[in-house]
Coordinates of C-alpha atoms in Angstrom, one line a residue:
X847 CA 130.6 38.5 81.9
X848 CA 130.7 35.7 84.5
X849 CA 133.9 34.4 83.0
X850 CA 135.6 37.8 83.0
X851 CA 134.7 38.3 86.6
X852 CA 136.1 34.9 87.6
X853 CA 139.4 35.8 85.9
X854 CA 139.6 39.1 87.8
X855 CA 139.0 37.3 91.1
X856 CA 141.7 34.6 90.3
X857 CA 144.3 37.3 89.4
X858 CA 143.5 39.1 92.7
X859 CA 144.0 36.0 94.8
X860 CA 147.4 35.3 93.1
X861 CA 148.5 38.9 93.6
X862 CA 147.7 38.7 97.3
X863 CA 149.6 35.5 97.7
X864 CA 152.7 36.9 95.8
X865 CA 152.5 40.1 97.9
X866 CA 152.6 38.1 101.1
X867 CA 155.9 36.4 100.2
X868 CA 157.8 39.3 98.6
X869 CA 161.2 40.5 100.1
X870 CA 162.2 44.1 100.5
X871 CA 165.0 45.0 98.1
X872 CA 168.1 46.8 99.4
X873 CA 168.9 50.3 98.2
X874 CA 172.4 51.0 96.9
X875 CA 173.2 53.0 100.1
X876 CA 172.0 50.1 102.3
X877 CA 174.1 47.6 100.3
X878 CA 177.2 49.8 100.6
X879 CA 176.7 50.2 104.4
X880 CA 176.4 46.4 104.8
X881 CA 179.5 45.9 102.7
X882 CA 181.5 48.3 104.9
X883 CA 180.3 46.5 108.0
X884 CA 181.4 43.2 106.6
X885 CA 184.8 44.5 105.6
X886 CA 185.3 46.0 109.2
X887 CA 184.3 42.7 110.8
X888 CA 186.6 40.7 108.5
X889 CA 189.6 42.9 109.3
X890 CA 188.9 42.6 113.0
X891 CA 188.7 38.8 112.8
X892 CA 192.1 38.6 110.9
X893 CA 193.8 40.5 113.8
X894 CA 192.3 38.3 116.6
X895 CA 189.2 36.3 117.4
X896 CA 186.9 38.2 119.8
X897 CA 183.6 37.1 121.2
X898 CA 182.5 40.7 121.4
X899 CA 182.2 40.6 117.6
X900 CA 179.3 38.1 117.7
X901 CA 176.4 40.7 118.2
X902 CA 177.7 42.8 115.3
X903 CA 177.9 39.7 113.0
X904 CA 174.4 38.7 114.0
X905 CA 173.1 42.2 113.2
X906 CA 174.8 42.0 109.8
X907 CA 173.3 38.5 109.1
X908 CA 169.7 39.6 110.0
X909 CA 169.8 42.8 108.0
X910 CA 171.3 40.9 104.9
X911 CA 168.5 38.3 105.2
X912 CA 165.8 40.9 105.5
X913 CA 167.1 42.9 102.5
X914 CA 167.6 39.7 100.4
X915 CA 171.5 40.1 100.2
X916 CA 172.3 36.4 100.1
X917 CA 176.0 36.9 99.5
X918 CA 176.4 39.1 102.5
X919 CA 174.2 36.7 104.5
X920 CA 176.5 33.7 103.6
X921 CA 179.6 35.7 104.6
X922 CA 178.2 36.7 107.9
X923 CA 177.3 33.0 108.6
X924 CA 180.9 32.1 107.8
X925 CA 182.3 34.8 110.1
X926 CA 180.1 33.7 113.1
X927 CA 181.0 30.0 112.4
X928 CA 184.8 30.9 112.5
X929 CA 184.4 32.7 115.8
X930 CA 182.5 29.9 117.4
X931 CA 184.9 27.3 115.9
X932 CA 187.9 29.2 117.4
X933 CA 186.3 29.0 120.9
X934 CA 185.4 25.3 120.6
X935 CA 181.7 25.6 119.9
X936 CA 181.9 23.0 117.1
X937 CA 178.2 22.1 117.2
X938 CA 176.9 25.6 116.2
X939 CA 179.9 26.2 114.0
X940 CA 179.1 23.1 111.9
X941 CA 175.5 24.2 111.4
X942 CA 176.5 27.8 110.5
X943 CA 179.1 26.6 107.9
X944 CA 176.7 24.3 106.3
X945 CA 174.0 27.0 106.0
X946 CA 176.6 29.3 104.4
X947 CA 177.7 26.6 102.0
X948 CA 174.1 26.0 100.9
X949 CA 173.7 29.7 100.1
X950 CA 177.1 29.9 98.3
X951 CA 176.1 26.9 96.1
X952 CA 172.8 28.5 95.1
X953 CA 174.6 31.8 94.3
X954 CA 177.3 29.8 92.3
X955 CA 180.1 31.7 94.2
X956 CA 183.3 29.5 93.9
X957 CA 185.4 31.9 96.0
X958 CA 183.0 31.8 98.9
X959 CA 182.7 28.0 98.6
X960 CA 186.5 27.6 98.8
X961 CA 186.6 29.7 102.0
X962 CA 183.8 27.6 103.6
X963 CA 185.5 24.4 102.6
X964 CA 188.8 25.6 104.2
X965 CA 186.9 26.5 107.4
X966 CA 185.2 23.1 107.5
X967 CA 188.6 21.4 106.9
X968 CA 190.1 23.3 109.9
X969 CA 187.1 22.2 112.0
X970 CA 187.6 18.6 111.0
X971 CA 191.4 18.9 111.9
X972 CA 190.5 20.2 115.3
X973 CA 188.3 17.1 115.8
X974 CA 191.2 14.8 114.4
X975 CA 188.9 13.6 111.6
X976 CA 191.8 13.8 109.1
X977 CA 190.2 11.8 106.3
X978 CA 187.2 14.2 106.1
X979 CA 189.6 17.2 106.3
X980 CA 191.5 15.9 103.3
X981 CA 188.3 15.5 101.3
X982 CA 187.3 19.1 102.0
X983 CA 190.8 20.4 101.1
X984 CA 190.7 18.4 97.8
X985 CA 187.3 20.1 96.9
X986 CA 188.8 23.5 97.7
X987 CA 191.8 22.8 95.5
X988 CA 189.7 21.7 92.6
X989 CA 187.6 24.9 92.7
X990 CA 190.8 27.1 93.0
X991 CA 192.4 25.5 90.0
X992 CA 189.4 25.1 87.7
X993 CA 186.9 27.9 88.4
X994 CA 188.9 30.8 89.8
X995 CA 191.2 33.0 87.8
X996 CA 194.9 33.3 88.7
X997 CA 194.7 36.8 90.2
X998 CA 191.9 36.0 92.6
X999 CA 193.1 32.5 93.5
X1000 CA 196.6 33.7 94.8
X1001 CA 195.4 34.3 98.4
X1002 CA 193.1 31.3 98.4
X1003 CA 196.0 29.1 97.2
X1004 CA 198.1 30.4 100.0
X1005 CA 195.4 29.4 102.6
X1006 CA 195.1 26.0 100.9
X1007 CA 198.9 25.4 101.1
X1008 CA 198.9 26.5 104.8
X1009 CA 196.1 24.1 105.8
X1010 CA 197.3 21.2 103.7
X1011 CA 200.7 21.5 105.3
X1012 CA 199.1 21.8 108.7
X1013 CA 197.2 18.6 108.1
X1014 CA 200.3 16.7 107.2
X1015 CA 202.0 18.1 110.4
X1016 CA 199.0 16.8 112.5
X1017 CA 199.2 13.4 110.9
X1018 CA 203.0 13.2 111.6
X1019 CA 204.0 13.3 107.8
X1020 CA 206.7 16.0 108.3
X1021 CA 208.5 15.4 105.0
X1022 CA 205.2 15.7 103.1
X1023 CA 204.4 18.9 105.0
X1024 CA 207.8 20.3 104.0
X1025 CA 207.3 19.4 100.4
X1026 CA 203.8 21.0 100.4
X1027 CA 204.9 24.2 102.2
X1028 CA 208.1 24.6 100.1
X1029 CA 206.4 24.4 96.6
X1030 CA 205.8 28.1 96.6
X1031 CA 207.9 31.0 97.6
X1032 CA 206.8 32.8 100.8
X1033 CA 207.0 36.1 98.9
X1034 CA 204.0 35.1 96.8
X1035 CA 201.7 35.2 99.8
X1036 CA 202.6 38.3 101.7
X1037 CA 199.4 38.4 103.8
X1038 CA 200.1 34.8 105.0
X1039 CA 203.9 34.8 105.0
X1040 CA 204.1 34.7 108.9
X1041 CA 201.8 31.7 109.2
X1042 CA 203.4 29.8 106.3
X1043 CA 206.9 30.5 107.7
X1044 CA 206.0 29.3 111.1
X1045 CA 204.3 26.2 109.7
X1046 CA 207.5 25.4 107.7
X1047 CA 209.7 26.1 110.7
X1048 CA 207.6 23.7 112.8
X1049 CA 208.1 21.0 110.2
X1050 CA 211.9 21.5 110.4
X1051 CA 211.8 21.3 114.2
X1052 CA 209.8 18.1 114.0
X1053 CA 212.6 16.4 112.0
X1054 CA 215.4 18.0 114.2
X1055 CA 216.6 20.6 111.6
X1056 CA 216.6 23.5 114.1
X1057 CA 219.2 25.6 112.2
X1058 CA 216.8 25.9 109.2
X1059 CA 213.9 26.6 111.5
X1060 CA 215.8 29.4 113.2
X1061 CA 216.7 31.0 109.8
X1062 CA 213.0 31.1 109.0
X1063 CA 211.9 32.4 112.4
X1064 CA 214.5 35.2 112.2
X1065 CA 213.7 36.1 108.6
X1066 CA 211.8 39.1 107.2
X1067 CA 208.9 36.8 106.4
X1068 CA 207.8 36.9 110.1
X1069 CA 205.8 40.1 110.6
X1070 CA 206.6 41.3 114.2
X1071 CA 203.6 43.7 114.3
X1072 CA 201.3 40.7 113.5
X1073 CA 202.9 38.7 116.3
X1074 CA 202.3 41.5 118.8
X1075 CA 198.6 41.8 117.8
X1076 CA 197.8 38.0 117.5
X1077 CA 198.2 36.2 120.9
X1078 CA 197.8 32.7 119.5
X1079 CA 200.4 33.4 116.7
X1080 CA 202.8 34.9 119.3
X1081 CA 202.5 31.9 121.6
X1082 CA 203.3 29.5 118.8
X1083 CA 206.3 31.6 117.8
X1084 CA 207.7 31.4 121.3
X1085 CA 207.0 27.7 121.5
X1086 CA 209.1 27.1 118.4
X1087 CA 211.9 29.3 119.8
X1088 CA 211.9 27.3 123.0
X1089 CA 211.9 24.0 121.1
X1090 CA 214.8 25.2 118.9
X1091 CA 216.8 26.2 122.0
X1092 CA 216.1 22.8 123.5
X1093 CA 217.3 21.0 120.4
X1094 CA 220.4 23.2 120.2
X1095 CA 221.3 22.4 123.8
X1096 CA 220.7 25.9 125.1
X1097 CA 218.6 24.7 128.0
X1098 CA 218.5 28.0 130.1
X1099 CA 217.3 30.0 127.1
X1100 CA 214.7 27.3 126.4
X1101 CA 213.4 27.5 130.0
X1102 CA 213.2 31.3 129.9
X1103 CA 211.4 31.4 126.6
X1104 CA 209.0 28.6 127.5
X1105 CA 208.1 30.2 130.8
X1106 CA 207.3 33.6 129.1
X1107 CA 205.0 31.8 126.6
X1108 CA 203.4 29.7 129.3
X1109 CA 202.5 32.8 131.3
X1110 CA 200.6 34.2 128.3
X1111 CA 198.6 31.0 127.9
X1112 CA 197.0 31.3 131.4
X1113 CA 193.3 32.1 131.0
X1114 CA 193.2 31.1 127.3
X1115 CA 192.0 28.0 125.5
X1116 CA 195.5 27.2 124.1
X1117 CA 195.7 23.7 125.8
X1118 CA 197.8 22.2 123.0
X1119 CA 200.5 24.9 123.1
X1120 CA 200.4 24.8 127.0
X1121 CA 201.1 21.1 127.1
X1122 CA 203.9 21.4 124.6
X1123 CA 205.5 24.2 126.6
X1124 CA 205.3 22.1 129.8
X1125 CA 207.0 19.2 128.0
X1126 CA 209.8 21.5 126.7
X1127 CA 210.3 22.8 130.3
X1128 CA 210.4 19.2 131.7
X1129 CA 213.0 18.2 129.1
X1130 CA 215.2 21.3 129.7
X1131 CA 215.1 20.9 133.5
X1132 CA 216.0 17.2 133.1
X1133 CA 219.0 18.1 130.9
X1134 CA 220.2 20.6 133.6
X1135 CA 219.8 18.0 136.3
X1136 CA 217.0 19.7 138.1
X1137 CA 214.8 16.6 138.3
X1138 CA 212.4 18.0 140.9
X1139 CA 211.3 20.8 138.5
X1140 CA 211.4 18.4 135.6
X1141 CA 209.1 16.0 137.5
X1142 CA 206.7 18.9 138.4
X1143 CA 206.3 20.0 134.8
X1144 CA 206.1 16.5 133.6
X1145 CA 203.1 15.9 135.9
X1146 CA 201.5 19.2 134.7
X1147 CA 202.1 18.0 131.1
X1148 CA 200.3 14.8 131.9
X1149 CA 197.4 16.7 133.5
X1150 CA 197.2 19.0 130.5
X1151 CA 197.1 16.0 128.1
X1152 CA 194.3 14.5 130.2
X1153 CA 192.3 17.7 130.0
X1154 CA 193.0 18.0 126.2
X1155 CA 191.9 14.4 125.6
X1156 CA 188.7 15.0 127.5
X1157 CA 188.1 18.2 125.6
X1158 CA 188.6 16.4 122.3
X1159 CA 186.2 13.6 123.4
X1160 CA 183.5 16.2 124.3
X1161 CA 184.1 18.1 121.1
X1162 CA 183.6 14.9 119.0
X1163 CA 180.4 14.1 121.0
X1164 CA 179.0 17.6 120.4
X1165 CA 180.0 17.4 116.7
X1166 CA 178.0 14.1 116.4
X1167 CA 175.0 15.8 118.1
X1168 CA 175.3 18.7 115.6
X1169 CA 175.3 16.3 112.7
X1170 CA 172.2 14.6 114.1
X1171 CA 170.5 18.0 114.7
X1172 CA 171.3 19.2 111.2
X1173 CA 169.9 16.0 109.6
X1174 CA 166.7 16.2 111.7
X1175 CA 166.2 19.9 110.7
X1176 CA 166.6 19.0 107.0
X1177 CA 164.1 16.1 107.4
X1178 CA 161.6 18.5 109.1
X1179 CA 162.0 21.0 106.3
X1180 CA 161.5 18.3 103.6
X1181 CA 158.3 17.2 105.3
X1182 CA 157.1 20.8 105.6
X1183 CA 157.8 21.4 101.9
X1184 CA 155.8 18.3 100.9
X1185 CA 152.9 19.4 103.1
X1186 CA 152.9 22.9 101.6
X1187 CA 153.0 21.4 98.1
X1188 CA 150.0 19.1 98.9
X1189 CA 148.1 22.0 100.4
X1190 CA 148.8 24.1 97.2
X1191 CA 147.6 21.3 95.0
X1192 CA 144.4 20.9 97.1
X1193 CA 143.9 24.7 96.9
X1194 CA 144.2 24.6 93.1
X1195 CA 141.7 21.7 92.9
X1196 CA 139.3 23.5 95.2
X1197 CA 139.6 26.6 93.1
X1198 CA 138.9 24.7 89.9
X1199 CA 135.7 23.3 91.5
X1200 CA 134.6 26.8 92.5
X1201 CA 135.3 28.1 89.0
X1202 CA 133.2 25.3 87.5
X1203 CA 130.4 26.0 90.0
X1204 CA 130.5 29.7 89.2
X1205 CA 129.7 29.1 85.5
X1206 CA 126.2 27.8 86.4
X1207 CA 125.2 30.3 89.1
X1208 CA 123.4 33.7 89.1
X1209 CA 125.2 37.0 89.6
X1210 CA 123.9 37.2 93.2
X1211 CA 125.2 33.7 94.0
X1212 CA 128.6 34.8 92.5
X1213 CA 128.9 37.6 95.0
X1214 CA 128.1 35.3 97.9
X1215 CA 130.7 32.8 96.6
X1216 CA 133.3 35.6 96.3
X1217 CA 132.8 36.4 100.0
X1218 CA 133.0 32.7 100.9
X1219 CA 136.3 32.5 98.9
X1220 CA 137.8 35.4 100.8
X1221 CA 136.8 33.9 104.2
X1222 CA 138.2 30.5 103.2
X1223 CA 141.5 32.1 102.2
X1224 CA 141.7 34.0 105.5
X1225 CA 140.9 30.8 107.4
X1226 CA 143.7 28.9 105.4
X1227 CA 146.2 31.7 106.3
X1228 CA 145.2 31.5 109.9
X1229 CA 145.6 27.8 110.0
X1230 CA 149.0 28.1 108.3
X1231 CA 150.1 30.6 110.9
X1232 CA 149.0 28.3 113.7
X1233 CA 151.0 25.5 112.2
X1234 CA 154.1 27.7 111.9
X1235 CA 153.7 28.8 115.6
X1236 CA 153.4 25.1 116.7
X1237 CA 156.5 24.3 114.6
X1238 CA 158.5 27.2 116.2
X1239 CA 157.5 26.0 119.7
X1240 CA 158.7 22.5 118.9
X1241 CA 162.0 23.9 117.7
X1242 CA 162.4 26.0 120.8
X1243 CA 161.6 23.0 123.0
X1244 CA 164.2 20.9 121.2
X1245 CA 166.8 23.7 121.6
X1246 CA 166.1 23.9 125.3
X1247 CA 166.4 20.1 125.6
X1248 CA 169.8 20.2 123.8
X1249 CA 171.0 23.0 126.1
X1250 CA 169.9 21.0 129.2
X1251 CA 171.7 17.9 127.8
X1252 CA 174.9 19.9 127.4
X1253 CA 174.6 21.1 131.0
X1254 CA 174.1 17.5 132.2
X1255 CA 177.1 16.4 130.1
X1256 CA 179.3 19.0 131.8
X1257 CA 178.0 18.0 135.2
X1258 CA 178.7 14.3 134.5
X1259 CA 182.3 15.1 133.6
X1260 CA 182.8 16.8 137.0
X1261 CA 180.8 14.3 139.2
X1262 CA 181.6 10.8 140.5
X1263 CA 178.6 8.6 139.5
X1264 CA 178.7 6.4 142.6
X1265 CA 178.9 8.9 145.5
X1266 CA 177.7 12.1 143.8
X1267 CA 180.8 13.9 144.9
X1268 CA 183.1 16.0 142.6
X1269 CA 185.9 14.0 140.9
X1270 CA 189.5 14.6 140.2
X1271 CA 188.8 16.4 136.9
X1272 CA 186.7 19.0 138.7
X1273 CA 189.5 19.4 141.4
X1274 CA 192.1 20.1 138.7
X1275 CA 189.9 22.7 137.1
X1276 CA 189.3 24.8 140.2
X1277 CA 192.4 24.3 142.5
X1278 CA 194.5 27.1 140.9
X1279 CA 191.6 29.6 141.5
X1280 CA 191.2 28.2 145.1
X1281 CA 194.9 28.6 146.1
X1282 CA 195.3 32.2 144.7
X1283 CA 193.9 33.8 147.9
X1284 CA 196.3 31.7 150.0
X1285 CA 199.4 33.1 148.2
X1286 CA 199.7 36.2 150.5
X1287 CA 198.8 35.1 154.1
X1288 CA 197.8 37.9 156.4
X1289 CA 196.8 35.9 159.5
X1290 CA 196.8 32.4 160.9
X1291 CA 193.4 31.9 159.4
X1292 CA 194.8 32.0 155.9
X1293 CA 196.0 28.4 155.8
X1294 CA 194.3 25.8 153.5
X1295 CA 194.2 22.2 154.8
X1296 CA 194.6 19.4 152.3
X1297 CA 193.2 16.2 153.9
X1298 CA 193.3 12.6 152.5
X1299 CA 191.0 10.0 154.0
X1300 CA 191.1 6.2 153.3
X1301 CA 188.7 3.6 154.5
X1302 CA 190.4 0.9 156.6
X1303 CA 190.3 -2.8 155.4
X1304 CA 188.0 -1.8 152.5
X1305 CA 189.2 -4.8 150.4
X1306 CA 188.0 -7.1 153.3
X1307 CA 184.5 -5.5 153.1
X1308 CA 184.4 -6.2 149.3
X1309 CA 185.7 -9.7 149.7
X1310 CA 183.4 -10.6 152.6
X1311 CA 180.2 -8.9 151.7
X1312 CA 180.5 -8.3 148.0
X1313 CA 181.1 -5.2 145.9
X1314 CA 177.5 -4.0 146.4
X1315 CA 178.3 -3.7 150.1
X1316 CA 181.5 -1.8 149.3
X1317 CA 179.5 0.7 147.1
X1318 CA 177.1 1.2 150.0
X1319 CA 180.0 1.9 152.4
X1320 CA 181.5 4.4 149.9
X1321 CA 178.2 6.2 149.5
X1322 CA 177.6 6.4 153.3
X1323 CA 181.1 7.7 153.9
X1324 CA 180.5 10.3 151.2
X1325 CA 177.3 11.4 153.0
X1326 CA 179.2 11.6 156.3
X1327 CA 181.8 13.8 154.8
X1328 CA 179.2 16.2 153.3
X1329 CA 177.6 16.5 156.8
X1330 CA 180.9 17.1 158.6
X1331 CA 182.4 19.7 156.3
X1332 CA 181.6 23.4 155.7
X1333 CA 179.8 24.8 152.7
X1334 CA 183.0 26.3 151.2
X1335 CA 185.0 23.0 151.6
X1336 CA 185.8 20.8 148.6
X1337 CA 185.0 17.1 149.1
X1338 CA 186.5 15.0 146.2
X1339 CA 186.3 11.3 145.3
X1340 CA 190.1 10.9 144.9
X1341 CA 189.9 7.3 143.7
X1342 CA 188.9 3.8 145.0
X1343 CA 188.2 4.1 148.7
X1344 CA 190.2 7.4 149.0
X1345 CA 188.7 10.9 149.5
X1346 CA 190.3 14.3 149.4
X1347 CA 189.0 17.2 151.5
X1348 CA 190.2 20.8 150.9
X1349 CA 189.4 23.2 153.8
X1350 CA 190.3 26.9 153.2
X1351 CA 190.8 29.5 156.0
X1352 CA 191.4 27.0 158.8
X1353 CA 194.0 26.8 161.5
X1354 CA 195.8 23.6 162.6
X1355 CA 193.7 23.2 165.7
X1356 CA 190.5 23.7 163.8
X1357 CA 191.7 21.1 161.3
X1358 CA 192.3 18.6 164.2
X1359 CA 188.8 19.1 165.5
X1360 CA 187.4 18.7 161.9
X1361 CA 189.2 15.4 161.1
X1362 CA 188.6 14.0 164.6
X1363 CA 184.9 14.7 164.1
X1364 CA 185.0 12.9 160.7
X1365 CA 186.9 9.9 162.3
X1366 CA 184.4 9.6 165.1
X1367 CA 181.4 9.9 162.8
X1368 CA 182.7 7.1 160.6
X1369 CA 183.6 4.9 163.6
X1370 CA 180.2 5.3 165.3
X1371 CA 178.0 5.1 162.3
X1372 CA 175.9 1.9 162.2
X1373 CA 176.8 0.4 158.8
X1374 CA 174.2 -2.3 157.9
X1375 CA 175.0 -4.7 155.1
X1376 CA 172.7 -7.6 154.2
X1377 CA 170.9 -7.0 157.5
X1378 CA 174.2 -7.4 159.4
X1379 CA 176.0 -4.6 161.2
X1380 CA 179.7 -4.1 160.4
X1381 CA 182.4 -1.9 161.8
X1382 CA 184.0 0.6 159.5
X1383 CA 186.8 3.0 160.3
X1384 CA 189.0 5.3 158.4
X1385 CA 192.6 6.8 158.5
X1386 CA 193.3 10.4 157.7
X1387 CA 196.4 12.4 156.9
X1388 CA 196.5 16.2 156.4
X1389 CA 198.9 19.1 155.7
X1390 CA 198.6 22.9 155.4
X1391 CA 199.2 25.1 152.4
X1392 CA 201.1 27.4 152.0
X1393 CA 204.1 25.5 153.5
X1394 CA 207.8 26.4 153.3
X1395 CA 211.0 24.4 154.2
X1396 CA 214.1 25.6 156.0
X1397 CA 215.4 27.4 152.9
X1398 CA 212.2 29.5 152.7
X1399 CA 211.2 27.6 149.5
X1400 CA 207.5 27.3 149.1
X1401 CA 206.1 23.8 148.4
X1402 CA 203.5 23.4 145.6
X1403 CA 200.0 22.2 146.4
X1404 CA 200.9 18.9 144.7
X1405 CA 203.8 18.4 147.2
X1406 CA 201.5 19.3 150.1
X1407 CA 199.1 16.5 148.9
X1408 CA 202.0 14.1 148.9
X1409 CA 202.8 15.1 152.5
X1410 CA 199.2 14.5 153.5
X1411 CA 199.4 11.1 151.8
X1412 CA 202.5 10.3 153.8
X1413 CA 200.5 11.2 157.0
X1414 CA 197.7 8.9 155.8
X1415 CA 200.2 6.1 155.2
X1416 CA 201.7 6.6 158.6
X1417 CA 198.3 6.6 160.4
X1418 CA 197.4 3.3 158.6
X1419 CA 200.7 1.7 159.4
X1420 CA 201.0 2.7 163.0
X1421 CA 197.4 2.4 164.2
X1422 CA 194.5 2.7 161.7
X1423 CA 191.3 4.5 162.8
X1424 CA 193.6 7.4 163.4
X1425 CA 194.9 10.6 161.8
X1426 CA 198.3 12.3 161.4
X1427 CA 198.4 16.0 160.7
X1428 CA 201.5 18.0 159.7
X1429 CA 201.8 21.4 161.4
X1430 CA 205.1 22.9 160.1
X1431 CA 208.6 22.2 159.0
X1432 CA 211.1 23.4 161.7
X1433 CA 214.1 25.5 160.8
X1434 CA 216.6 24.6 159.5
X1435 CA 215.3 21.7 157.4
X1436 CA 217.5 21.9 154.2
X1437 CA 216.4 18.6 152.6
X1438 CA 214.6 17.9 149.3
X1439 CA 211.0 17.0 149.1
X1440 CA 212.0 13.5 148.0
X1441 CA 214.0 13.0 151.3
X1442 CA 211.1 14.5 153.3
X1443 CA 208.6 12.0 151.8
X1444 CA 211.0 9.1 152.4
X1445 CA 211.9 9.9 156.0
X1446 CA 208.6 11.4 157.0
X1447 CA 208.1 9.3 160.2
X1448 CA 211.7 9.7 161.4
X1449 CA 211.7 13.4 160.9
X1450 CA 208.5 13.7 163.0
X1451 CA 210.0 11.5 165.7
X1452 CA 213.2 13.6 165.7
X1453 CA 211.3 16.9 166.0
X1454 CA 212.4 18.3 162.7
X1455 CA 208.8 18.1 161.5
X1456 CA 206.0 19.2 163.8
X1457 CA 202.9 17.0 163.5
X1458 CA 199.9 16.0 165.5
X1459 CA 198.6 12.4 165.9
X1460 CA 195.4 10.9 167.3
X1461 CA 197.1 7.9 169.0
X1462 CA 199.7 7.3 171.6
X1463 CA 203.2 6.9 170.2

């Protein structure tokens, strides 16, 4: 009788444990609704990537997880990873793709594995890790050719050909790209014909075969409705048209097409296409002899390339952090599984000891022992919940720490480490937004003043007192500029001992007062270096924006900065501890910006350019 009672209690304990871990199964109607939701999200993603889809994808993932639909859960992870990957969030995208890959391998779903390998290969190509991208493409190709039948593998083979050709294009192997993209007829992959045709056309343009590229771009393989819906695809198509015009010598058509495409890239993340379009415009203007416009677009191309390189560096850093975070999570899960296994083994041993003790006890003692077992089990469950709560808190703290590190990383990229001021990279990221309100002046107050400041004889300070003294002078001057400027002004460490101040909504007379205040503050400030007082002065040049010449042609903000730099050079050459401020260009002044920069002083002396100076001429 005692033995039968012990068996009943043991079975009851196992049933309670199994009931606590069971998952709710999905009904056929719930499974159908989730499948329809997945199909809708997949179709929306093929048209264009949209961040507004993320909440719906997360709802699909959570419901699939709760209902035990592993296949739908893996596909929702892949969809979210693709959206984040498109918008440059490589860290979370890598984690999501790896989670989806783990589920797909457990389900033994080769089609889903191929799709995940292709997505990971695209991510590695974005990070310029071509060797890893090739390894992932090779794994996808092996699965397509060995484990998937011919009917199902047709679309997957088209995607593989597209990304393998794109990889060769990125590596500069244009002949290999053409060989890969030309192995199959475009009619075999109707859903991918536009992308494959554009990839093959780009390979032809890369080797200078623009007639063949034009034939492809004007063929029926390019789906015009798909171009109108997909902004990224449309911009790439216009970029190829502009490149073809440039190679064919049709420079005016190249400029028109490139400008249309460039306008569509504003406010997007298409930095690569933007820089290529600027390069095409620079080349076309140079061929037409408009070297001023060519130089302008060449400078913008250089700035875009710098921003693109910085973005790639940051993306690679975030990808390394994601790999570290993923490895740390796997290690924590492994430790947790070992702890759970040890606890289960200890529980079994304890249960065996209780069973052996029960065989020698009275029926009354057996009842008390059963109560003790229930209390012990409840205590174990409580301890386990406490442990899980502690683990969740640690994960939350780690997530918050990583978010804070990302914020600090962005702040560091925009901040000069010595002076604490914003740097050139920050200036280039905000200047276009700053000058937009200045484009339609309504009153005299609508001018924006660009002011360049340079410390006089700074090299002498470094040579005489050492670089530590020079750093102290730079930091002190930066503090003076913060105190002498308004809250809405931009104070930028422009480079070396040079600073840029941008003062919006300011008249010429107010600008004179502001720069004179800065000059006096620097001149009168008691700089103490190695317990020795030194005299530090500065020279300043400034110019207003917007500014037009005699032909009513507006100068760009880059040209206005050049004029301010000319004023700075004139102040240093003529006097030092002085400033020169441009007021306006008198009519008529039909000369190029190059001539204006070269003869700046003579034009001021002749009265063709109105300027103010702080010294006696």
